[in-house]
């Protein structure tokens, strides 16, 4: 999870943020509210605003990248994009067995 040093996390889209003005580098992208999930896919108290690079929708389960991974999702190898969180995958299904 982000707060333990990993730069990607699973989450569920719970809403959209509407902005009348955006930085030019992210114009055309939606800003979505994502509730991060714990290791067992339970909602946490942590909600982030993520740039939507994949046209995700409310209640979609997604993978969000943070930091340079988020910037690279918008514009690869760019340091001038002012983004710290971006949706990089929409999860269609998963299997959680508890086995290691």
Coordinates of C-alpha atoms in Angstrom, one line a residue:
X1 CA 0.0 0.0 0.0
X2 CA 1.1 3.6 -0.6
X3 CA 1.6 4.4 3.1
X4 CA 4.0 1.4 3.5
X5 CA 6.1 2.5 0.5
X6 CA 4.6 0.7 -2.5
X7 CA 3.7 3.0 -5.4
X8 CA 0.7 1.2 -6.7
X9 CA -2.6 0.2 -5.1
X10 CA -6.0 -1.3 -5.8
X11 CA -9.1 0.9 -5.4
X12 CA -12.7 1.4 -6.3
X13 CA -13.9 4.5 -8.1
X14 CA -16.5 6.2 -5.9
X15 CA -17.1 9.5 -7.8
X16 CA -15.8 12.2 -10.0
X17 CA -14.2 15.6 -9.3
X18 CA -15.3 18.4 -11.6
X19 CA -12.8 21.2 -12.3
X20 CA -13.5 24.4 -14.3
X21 CA -9.8 24.9 -14.8
X22 CA -7.0 22.3 -15.1
X23 CA -3.3 22.3 -15.9
X24 CA -2.8 22.1 -19.6
X25 CA -1.0 18.8 -19.3
X26 CA -4.1 17.1 -17.9
X27 CA -6.8 18.8 -19.9
X28 CA -9.1 16.1 -21.5
X29 CA -8.7 13.7 -18.6
X30 CA -11.3 13.1 -15.9
X31 CA -10.4 13.3 -12.2
X32 CA -11.9 10.5 -10.2
X33 CA -12.3 9.8 -6.5
X34 CA -10.8 6.4 -5.7
X35 CA -11.3 4.6 -2.3
X36 CA -8.1 2.5 -1.8
X37 CA -8.6 -1.1 -0.8
X38 CA -6.6 -3.2 1.7
X39 CA -4.8 -6.5 0.9
X40 CA -8.2 -8.4 1.2
X41 CA -10.0 -5.9 -1.1
X42 CA -11.9 -4.2 1.8
X43 CA -12.4 -0.4 1.5
X44 CA -10.1 1.7 3.7
X45 CA -10.5 5.2 5.0
X46 CA -8.1 6.5 2.3
X47 CA -9.6 8.3 -0.7
X48 CA -7.4 9.8 -3.4
X49 CA -8.1 11.9 -6.5
X50 CA -6.7 10.1 -9.6
X51 CA -6.3 11.2 -13.2
X52 CA -8.3 8.7 -15.3
X53 CA -6.2 7.5 -18.3
X54 CA -8.6 4.6 -19.2
X55 CA -12.1 5.9 -19.0
X56 CA -13.0 4.1 -15.8
X57 CA -16.4 4.5 -14.3
X58 CA -18.0 4.6 -10.8
X59 CA -17.7 1.3 -9.0
X60 CA -15.0 0.0 -11.3
X61 CA -12.1 -1.7 -9.5
X62 CA -8.9 -0.1 -10.6
X63 CA -5.1 0.0 -10.1
X64 CA -3.7 3.4 -9.3
X65 CA -0.1 4.4 -9.7
X66 CA 1.6 7.1 -7.6
X67 CA 4.5 9.4 -8.2
X68 CA 6.6 8.9 -11.3
X69 CA 4.5 5.9 -12.3
X70 CA 1.4 8.2 -12.5
X71 CA 3.3 10.9 -14.5
X72 CA 4.5 8.2 -16.9
X73 CA 0.9 7.1 -17.5
X74 CA 0.1 10.6 -18.7
X75 CA 3.3 11.3 -20.6
X76 CA 6.1 8.7 -20.6
X77 CA 9.5 9.9 -19.3
X78 CA 8.1 13.3 -18.4
X79 CA 9.0 15.3 -15.2
X80 CA 6.8 18.3 -16.1
X81 CA 3.4 16.7 -15.7
X82 CA 1.9 17.7 -12.3
X83 CA 0.3 14.4 -11.4
X84 CA 0.8 12.3 -8.3
X85 CA -2.0 9.6 -8.8
X86 CA -3.3 8.0 -12.0
X87 CA -5.5 5.1 -12.9
X88 CA -3.4 2.6 -14.9
X89 CA -5.6 -0.5 -15.0
X90 CA -9.3 -1.3 -14.9
X91 CA -9.6 -4.8 -13.2
X92 CA -12.0 -7.1 -14.9
X93 CA -11.7 -9.9 -12.4
X94 CA -9.3 -11.4 -9.9
X95 CA -8.8 -14.5 -7.7
X96 CA -7.9 -14.1 -4.0
X97 CA -7.3 -17.5 -2.5
X98 CA -5.2 -16.6 0.6
X99 CA -2.4 -19.0 -0.4
X100 CA 1.2 -17.8 -0.5

